[in-house]
mmCIF file of C-alpha atoms and ligand atoms in Angstrom:
data_model
loop_
_atom_site.group_PDB
_atom_site.id
_atom_site.type_symbol
_atom_site.label_atom_id
_atom_site.label_comp_id
_atom_site.label_asym_id
_atom_site.label_seq_id
_atom_site.Cartn_x
_atom_site.Cartn_y
_atom_site.Cartn_z
ATOM 1 C CA MET A 1 -99.471 -23.285 -127.897
ATOM 2 C CA ILE A 2 -95.748 -22.929 -128.400
ATOM 3 C CA ASN A 3 -94.357 -21.145 -131.426
ATOM 4 C CA LEU A 4 -90.626 -21.403 -131.215
ATOM 5 C CA ILE A 5 -87.976 -19.902 -133.453
ATOM 6 C CA LEU A 6 -84.794 -21.947 -133.381
ATOM 7 C CA PHE A 7 -82.138 -19.456 -134.296
ATOM 8 C CA GLY A 8 -78.441 -19.596 -135.088
ATOM 9 C CA PRO A 9 -75.891 -19.545 -137.884
ATOM 10 C CA PRO A 10 -75.783 -22.191 -140.610
ATOM 11 C CA GLY A 11 -74.448 -25.421 -139.172
ATOM 12 C CA SER A 12 -75.333 -24.536 -135.589
ATOM 13 C CA GLY A 13 -77.462 -27.669 -135.185
ATOM 14 C CA LYS A 14 -80.952 -26.227 -135.547
ATOM 15 C CA GLY A 15 -82.213 -29.007 -137.804
ATOM 16 C CA THR A 16 -80.864 -31.794 -135.597
ATOM 17 C CA GLN A 17 -82.432 -30.349 -132.457
ATOM 18 C CA ALA A 18 -85.687 -29.269 -134.109
ATOM 19 C CA VAL A 19 -86.575 -32.825 -135.124
ATOM 20 C CA THR A 20 -86.312 -34.148 -131.542
ATOM 21 C CA LEU A 21 -87.940 -31.082 -129.989
ATOM 22 C CA ALA A 22 -90.901 -31.308 -132.378
ATOM 23 C CA GLU A 23 -91.423 -34.904 -131.335
ATOM 24 C CA LYS A 24 -91.134 -34.211 -127.614
ATOM 25 C CA TYR A 25 -93.482 -31.215 -127.574
ATOM 26 C CA GLY A 26 -95.866 -32.309 -130.349
ATOM 27 C CA LEU A 27 -95.014 -29.374 -132.579
ATOM 28 C CA ILE A 28 -94.836 -29.075 -136.352
ATOM 29 C CA HIS A 29 -91.245 -28.597 -137.510
ATOM 30 C CA ILE A 30 -90.889 -26.264 -140.477
ATOM 31 C CA SER A 31 -87.434 -25.988 -142.049
ATOM 32 C CA THR A 32 -87.393 -23.566 -144.964
ATOM 33 C CA GLY A 33 -84.049 -25.034 -146.128
ATOM 34 C CA ASP A 34 -85.567 -28.534 -146.266
ATOM 35 C CA LEU A 35 -88.652 -27.213 -148.055
ATOM 36 C CA PHE A 36 -86.508 -25.510 -150.708
ATOM 37 C CA ARG A 37 -84.366 -28.643 -151.144
ATOM 38 C CA TYR A 38 -87.524 -30.731 -151.592
ATOM 39 C CA GLU A 39 -88.819 -28.341 -154.266
ATOM 40 C CA MET A 40 -85.415 -28.349 -155.976
ATOM 41 C CA SER A 41 -85.167 -32.120 -156.057
ATOM 42 C CA ASN A 42 -88.570 -32.205 -157.742
ATOM 43 C CA ASP A 43 -87.633 -29.465 -160.230
ATOM 44 C CA THR A 44 -90.725 -27.429 -159.371
ATOM 45 C CA PRO A 45 -90.929 -23.773 -160.463
ATOM 46 C CA LEU A 46 -90.351 -22.776 -156.820
ATOM 47 C CA GLY A 47 -87.324 -25.064 -156.638
ATOM 48 C CA LEU A 48 -85.863 -23.622 -159.820
ATOM 49 C CA GLN A 49 -86.375 -20.115 -158.460
ATOM 50 C CA ALA A 50 -84.605 -20.950 -155.193
ATOM 51 C CA LYS A 51 -81.717 -22.871 -156.720
ATOM 52 C CA SER A 52 -79.660 -19.975 -158.065
ATOM 53 C CA TYR A 53 -79.678 -18.230 -154.683
ATOM 54 C CA MET A 54 -79.017 -21.302 -152.587
ATOM 55 C CA GLN A 55 -76.057 -22.370 -154.720
ATOM 56 C CA LYS A 56 -74.345 -19.059 -154.011
ATOM 57 C CA GLY A 57 -75.196 -19.058 -150.313
ATOM 58 C CA GLU A 58 -77.513 -16.075 -150.800
ATOM 59 C CA LEU A 59 -81.013 -15.785 -149.360
ATOM 60 C CA VAL A 60 -83.991 -16.635 -151.521
ATOM 61 C CA PRO A 61 -86.079 -13.426 -151.939
ATOM 62 C CA ASP A 62 -88.458 -12.693 -149.063
ATOM 63 C CA GLU A 63 -91.694 -12.823 -151.048
ATOM 64 C CA VAL A 64 -90.894 -16.323 -152.304
ATOM 65 C CA THR A 65 -89.877 -17.595 -148.873
ATOM 66 C CA ILE A 66 -92.777 -15.983 -147.009
ATOM 67 C CA GLY A 67 -95.342 -17.389 -149.467
ATOM 68 C CA MET A 68 -93.930 -20.893 -149.072
ATOM 69 C CA LEU A 69 -93.903 -20.599 -145.270
ATOM 70 C CA ARG A 70 -97.470 -19.327 -145.184
ATOM 71 C CA ASN A 71 -98.678 -22.330 -147.213
ATOM 72 C CA LYS A 72 -96.973 -24.674 -144.798
ATOM 73 C CA VAL A 73 -98.425 -22.991 -141.699
ATOM 74 C CA GLU A 74 -101.909 -22.949 -143.232
ATOM 75 C CA ALA A 75 -101.632 -26.671 -143.961
ATOM 76 C CA HIS A 76 -101.640 -27.334 -140.179
ATOM 77 C CA PRO A 77 -104.575 -25.351 -138.761
ATOM 78 C CA LYS A 78 -104.990 -27.629 -135.748
ATOM 79 C CA SER A 79 -101.384 -27.926 -134.611
ATOM 80 C CA ASN A 80 -100.172 -27.369 -131.029
ATOM 81 C CA GLY A 81 -97.668 -24.924 -132.426
ATOM 82 C CA PHE A 82 -94.584 -24.773 -134.606
ATOM 83 C CA ILE A 83 -90.822 -24.892 -134.506
ATOM 84 C CA PHE A 84 -89.438 -22.576 -137.141
ATOM 85 C CA ASP A 85 -85.966 -23.640 -138.308
ATOM 86 C CA GLY A 86 -84.176 -21.359 -140.750
ATOM 87 C CA PHE A 87 -87.005 -18.835 -140.686
ATOM 88 C CA PRO A 88 -87.250 -15.879 -140.177
ATOM 89 C CA ARG A 89 -83.888 -14.972 -141.703
ATOM 90 C CA THR A 90 -84.646 -11.284 -142.318
ATOM 91 C CA VAL A 91 -86.572 -8.666 -140.335
ATOM 92 C CA ALA A 92 -89.164 -8.532 -143.151
ATOM 93 C CA GLN A 93 -89.706 -12.284 -142.703
ATOM 94 C CA ALA A 94 -90.040 -11.784 -138.930
ATOM 95 C CA LYS A 95 -92.696 -9.119 -139.433
ATOM 96 C CA ALA A 96 -94.564 -11.368 -141.875
ATOM 97 C CA LEU A 97 -94.442 -14.236 -139.369
ATOM 98 C CA ASP A 98 -95.766 -12.017 -136.592
ATOM 99 C CA ALA A 99 -98.644 -10.897 -138.820
ATOM 100 C CA MET A 100 -99.438 -14.493 -139.776
ATOM 101 C CA LEU A 101 -99.545 -15.598 -136.129
ATOM 102 C CA THR A 102 -101.578 -12.548 -135.086
ATOM 103 C CA ASP A 103 -104.197 -13.582 -137.654
ATOM 104 C CA LYS A 104 -104.455 -16.876 -135.777
ATOM 105 C CA THR A 105 -104.547 -14.987 -132.419
ATOM 106 C CA GLN A 106 -101.153 -16.427 -131.618
ATOM 107 C CA GLU A 107 -97.639 -15.107 -131.263
ATOM 108 C CA VAL A 108 -93.995 -16.116 -131.214
ATOM 109 C CA SER A 109 -93.364 -17.647 -127.771
ATOM 110 C CA ALA A 110 -89.588 -17.394 -127.843
ATOM 111 C CA LEU A 111 -86.541 -17.252 -130.052
ATOM 112 C CA ILE A 112 -83.723 -19.476 -128.818
ATOM 113 C CA ALA A 113 -80.310 -18.831 -130.340
ATOM 114 C CA LEU A 114 -77.695 -21.577 -130.544
ATOM 115 C CA GLU A 115 -74.320 -19.896 -130.163
ATOM 116 C CA VAL A 116 -71.452 -21.423 -132.142
ATOM 117 C CA ASP A 117 -68.298 -19.641 -133.322
ATOM 118 C CA ASP A 118 -67.367 -19.251 -137.012
ATOM 119 C CA ASP A 119 -64.448 -21.694 -137.133
ATOM 120 C CA GLU A 120 -66.528 -24.442 -135.558
ATOM 121 C CA ILE A 121 -69.324 -23.736 -138.050
ATOM 122 C CA VAL A 122 -67.055 -23.995 -141.084
ATOM 123 C CA ALA A 123 -65.576 -27.249 -139.759
ATOM 124 C CA ARG A 124 -69.016 -28.728 -139.065
ATOM 125 C CA ILE A 125 -70.452 -27.782 -142.453
ATOM 126 C CA LEU A 126 -67.444 -29.082 -144.404
ATOM 127 C CA ASN A 127 -67.783 -32.300 -142.455
ATOM 128 C CA ARG A 128 -71.538 -32.503 -143.193
ATOM 129 C CA GLY A 129 -70.724 -31.818 -146.865
ATOM 130 C CA LYS A 130 -68.858 -35.127 -147.098
ATOM 131 C CA THR A 131 -72.154 -36.983 -146.743
ATOM 132 C CA SER A 132 -74.954 -34.474 -147.407
ATOM 133 C CA SER A 133 -74.276 -33.976 -151.136
ATOM 134 C CA ARG A 134 -75.375 -30.367 -150.637
ATOM 135 C CA ALA A 135 -73.481 -28.175 -153.108
ATOM 136 C CA ASP A 136 -73.542 -25.286 -150.623
ATOM 137 C CA ASP A 137 -71.760 -27.434 -148.005
ATOM 138 C CA ASN A 138 -68.726 -28.351 -150.082
ATOM 139 C CA ASP A 139 -67.069 -25.037 -150.804
ATOM 140 C CA GLU A 140 -65.488 -22.954 -148.064
ATOM 141 C CA SER A 141 -66.088 -19.658 -149.892
ATOM 142 C CA ILE A 142 -69.834 -20.405 -150.168
ATOM 143 C CA ILE A 143 -69.922 -21.352 -146.491
ATOM 144 C CA ARG A 144 -68.139 -18.094 -145.565
ATOM 145 C CA ASN A 145 -70.686 -16.219 -147.695
ATOM 146 C CA ARG A 146 -73.552 -17.898 -145.806
ATOM 147 C CA ILE A 147 -71.957 -16.763 -142.543
ATOM 148 C CA ASN A 148 -71.589 -13.211 -143.886
ATOM 149 C CA VAL A 149 -75.219 -13.191 -145.040
ATOM 150 C CA TYR A 150 -76.214 -14.465 -141.592
ATOM 151 C CA ASN A 151 -74.266 -11.702 -139.847
ATOM 152 C CA ARG A 152 -75.612 -9.007 -142.153
ATOM 153 C CA GLU A 153 -79.240 -9.987 -142.724
ATOM 154 C CA THR A 154 -80.208 -12.498 -140.059
ATOM 155 C CA THR A 155 -78.671 -11.255 -136.790
ATOM 156 C CA PRO A 156 -81.020 -8.198 -136.889
ATOM 157 C CA VAL A 157 -83.864 -10.706 -136.387
ATOM 158 C CA PHE A 158 -82.405 -11.462 -132.947
ATOM 159 C CA ASP A 159 -82.408 -7.749 -132.059
ATOM 160 C CA TYR A 160 -85.965 -7.414 -133.383
ATOM 161 C CA TYR A 161 -87.289 -10.084 -130.968
ATOM 162 C CA ALA A 162 -84.995 -8.925 -128.159
ATOM 163 C CA GLN A 163 -87.035 -5.704 -128.042
ATOM 164 C CA THR A 164 -89.987 -7.702 -126.750
ATOM 165 C CA GLY A 165 -87.908 -9.806 -124.367
ATOM 166 C CA LYS A 166 -88.483 -13.032 -126.293
ATOM 167 C CA THR A 167 -84.871 -13.983 -126.952
ATOM 168 C CA LYS A 168 -82.767 -16.565 -125.169
ATOM 169 C CA ARG A 169 -79.228 -17.719 -125.901
ATOM 170 C CA ILE A 170 -77.728 -21.090 -125.247
ATOM 171 C CA ASN A 171 -74.270 -22.546 -125.801
ATOM 172 C CA GLY A 172 -74.438 -24.540 -129.050
ATOM 173 C CA ILE A 173 -71.193 -26.417 -128.394
ATOM 174 C CA GLY A 174 -71.351 -29.798 -126.699
ATOM 175 C CA SER A 175 -72.989 -33.153 -127.313
ATOM 176 C CA ILE A 176 -76.348 -33.311 -129.103
ATOM 177 C CA GLU A 177 -77.906 -34.570 -125.846
ATOM 178 C CA ASP A 178 -76.393 -31.754 -123.758
ATOM 179 C CA ILE A 179 -77.695 -29.127 -126.159
ATOM 180 C CA PHE A 180 -81.108 -30.793 -126.221
ATOM 181 C CA ASP A 181 -81.203 -30.557 -122.393
ATOM 182 C CA ARG A 182 -80.288 -26.866 -122.502
ATOM 183 C CA LEU A 183 -83.098 -26.239 -124.995
ATOM 184 C CA ARG A 184 -85.568 -28.264 -122.961
ATOM 185 C CA GLN A 185 -84.809 -26.225 -119.848
ATOM 186 C CA GLU A 186 -85.622 -23.020 -121.731
ATOM 187 C CA ILE A 187 -88.788 -24.387 -123.344
ATOM 188 C CA ASP A 188 -90.123 -25.823 -120.088
ATOM 189 C CA GLN A 189 -90.053 -22.304 -118.652
ATOM 190 C CA LEU A 190 -92.460 -21.060 -121.331
ATOM 191 C CA SER A 191 -96.040 -21.232 -120.170
HETATM 192 P P1 LIG B 1 -78.128 -23.743 -143.183
HETATM 193 O O1 LIG B 1 -78.811 -23.029 -142.062
HETATM 194 O O2 LIG B 1 -77.355 -24.943 -142.723
HETATM 195 O O3 LIG B 1 -77.325 -22.829 -144.050
HETATM 196 P P2 LIG B 1 -80.661 -24.212 -144.503
HETATM 197 O O4 LIG B 1 -80.983 -25.585 -144.920
HETATM 198 O O5 LIG B 1 -81.453 -23.620 -143.383
HETATM 199 O O6 LIG B 1 -79.134 -24.334 -144.165
HETATM 200 O O7 LIG B 1 -80.731 -23.205 -145.730
HETATM 201 C C1 LIG B 1 -80.021 -23.428 -146.924
HETATM 202 C C2 LIG B 1 -80.265 -22.289 -147.926
HETATM 203 O O8 LIG B 1 -81.677 -22.185 -148.205
HETATM 204 C C3 LIG B 1 -79.883 -20.894 -147.437
HETATM 205 O O9 LIG B 1 -78.514 -20.615 -147.610
HETATM 206 C C4 LIG B 1 -80.813 -20.012 -148.334
HETATM 207 O O10 LIG B 1 -80.296 -19.907 -149.633
HETATM 208 C C5 LIG B 1 -82.091 -20.822 -148.423
HETATM 209 N N1 LIG B 1 -83.022 -20.433 -147.334
HETATM 210 C C6 LIG B 1 -83.414 -21.221 -146.298
HETATM 211 N N2 LIG B 1 -84.264 -20.553 -145.485
HETATM 212 C C7 LIG B 1 -84.399 -19.304 -146.015
HETATM 213 C C8 LIG B 1 -85.108 -18.126 -145.638
HETATM 214 N N3 LIG B 1 -85.857 -18.086 -144.536
HETATM 215 N N4 LIG B 1 -85.017 -17.026 -146.433
HETATM 216 C C9 LIG B 1 -84.291 -17.045 -147.528
HETATM 217 N N5 LIG B 1 -83.568 -18.108 -147.944
HETATM 218 C C10 LIG B 1 -83.608 -19.235 -147.201
#
């Protein structure tokens, strides 16, 4: 069983890498951002709830996000493990995830952080915005707000898992293949 948290600021490449890693290791990829966008595009009550936060680059409230994540995890009782992408983004979410995994007699195997500096992130997201049609990717002030929210609310999640020695950092700059290799080297060391 591998339960991996792919960690890093918005635009650091988590989604891109998570898709290939999930395939290689036979894991279920859960992206909370993708789940919210799916709900929004279907105008579900959950989507409508998330929309106002996402458009401003704020976090969707923990209870909403945790409930959605729990449903997704419970939908895959027989999986070999999960890659969490975009979750946990707050320490409360991390504690909820730990409790959920403990109930299944499992735990977080590792948190791997993709390190990318702010200017590179803004450039990447603005570039993605040209084709993604994501409203939160097209406005530099919203992108800067997402980075501020990340620094304020999400970086404590790294410190939380660092206490138990589960954190690893890799350089998130380079080709997609190079970064995949760096991730693979870390994951292959997990038992
Ligand atoms: P990125 O990491 O590129 O900013 P995501 O697709 O992961 O994009 O997330 C987009 C938005 O979805 C976030 O800015 C936030 O509003 C919402 N969101 C995603 N995951 C979470 C989460 N775990 N907790 C709260 N809000 C979330």
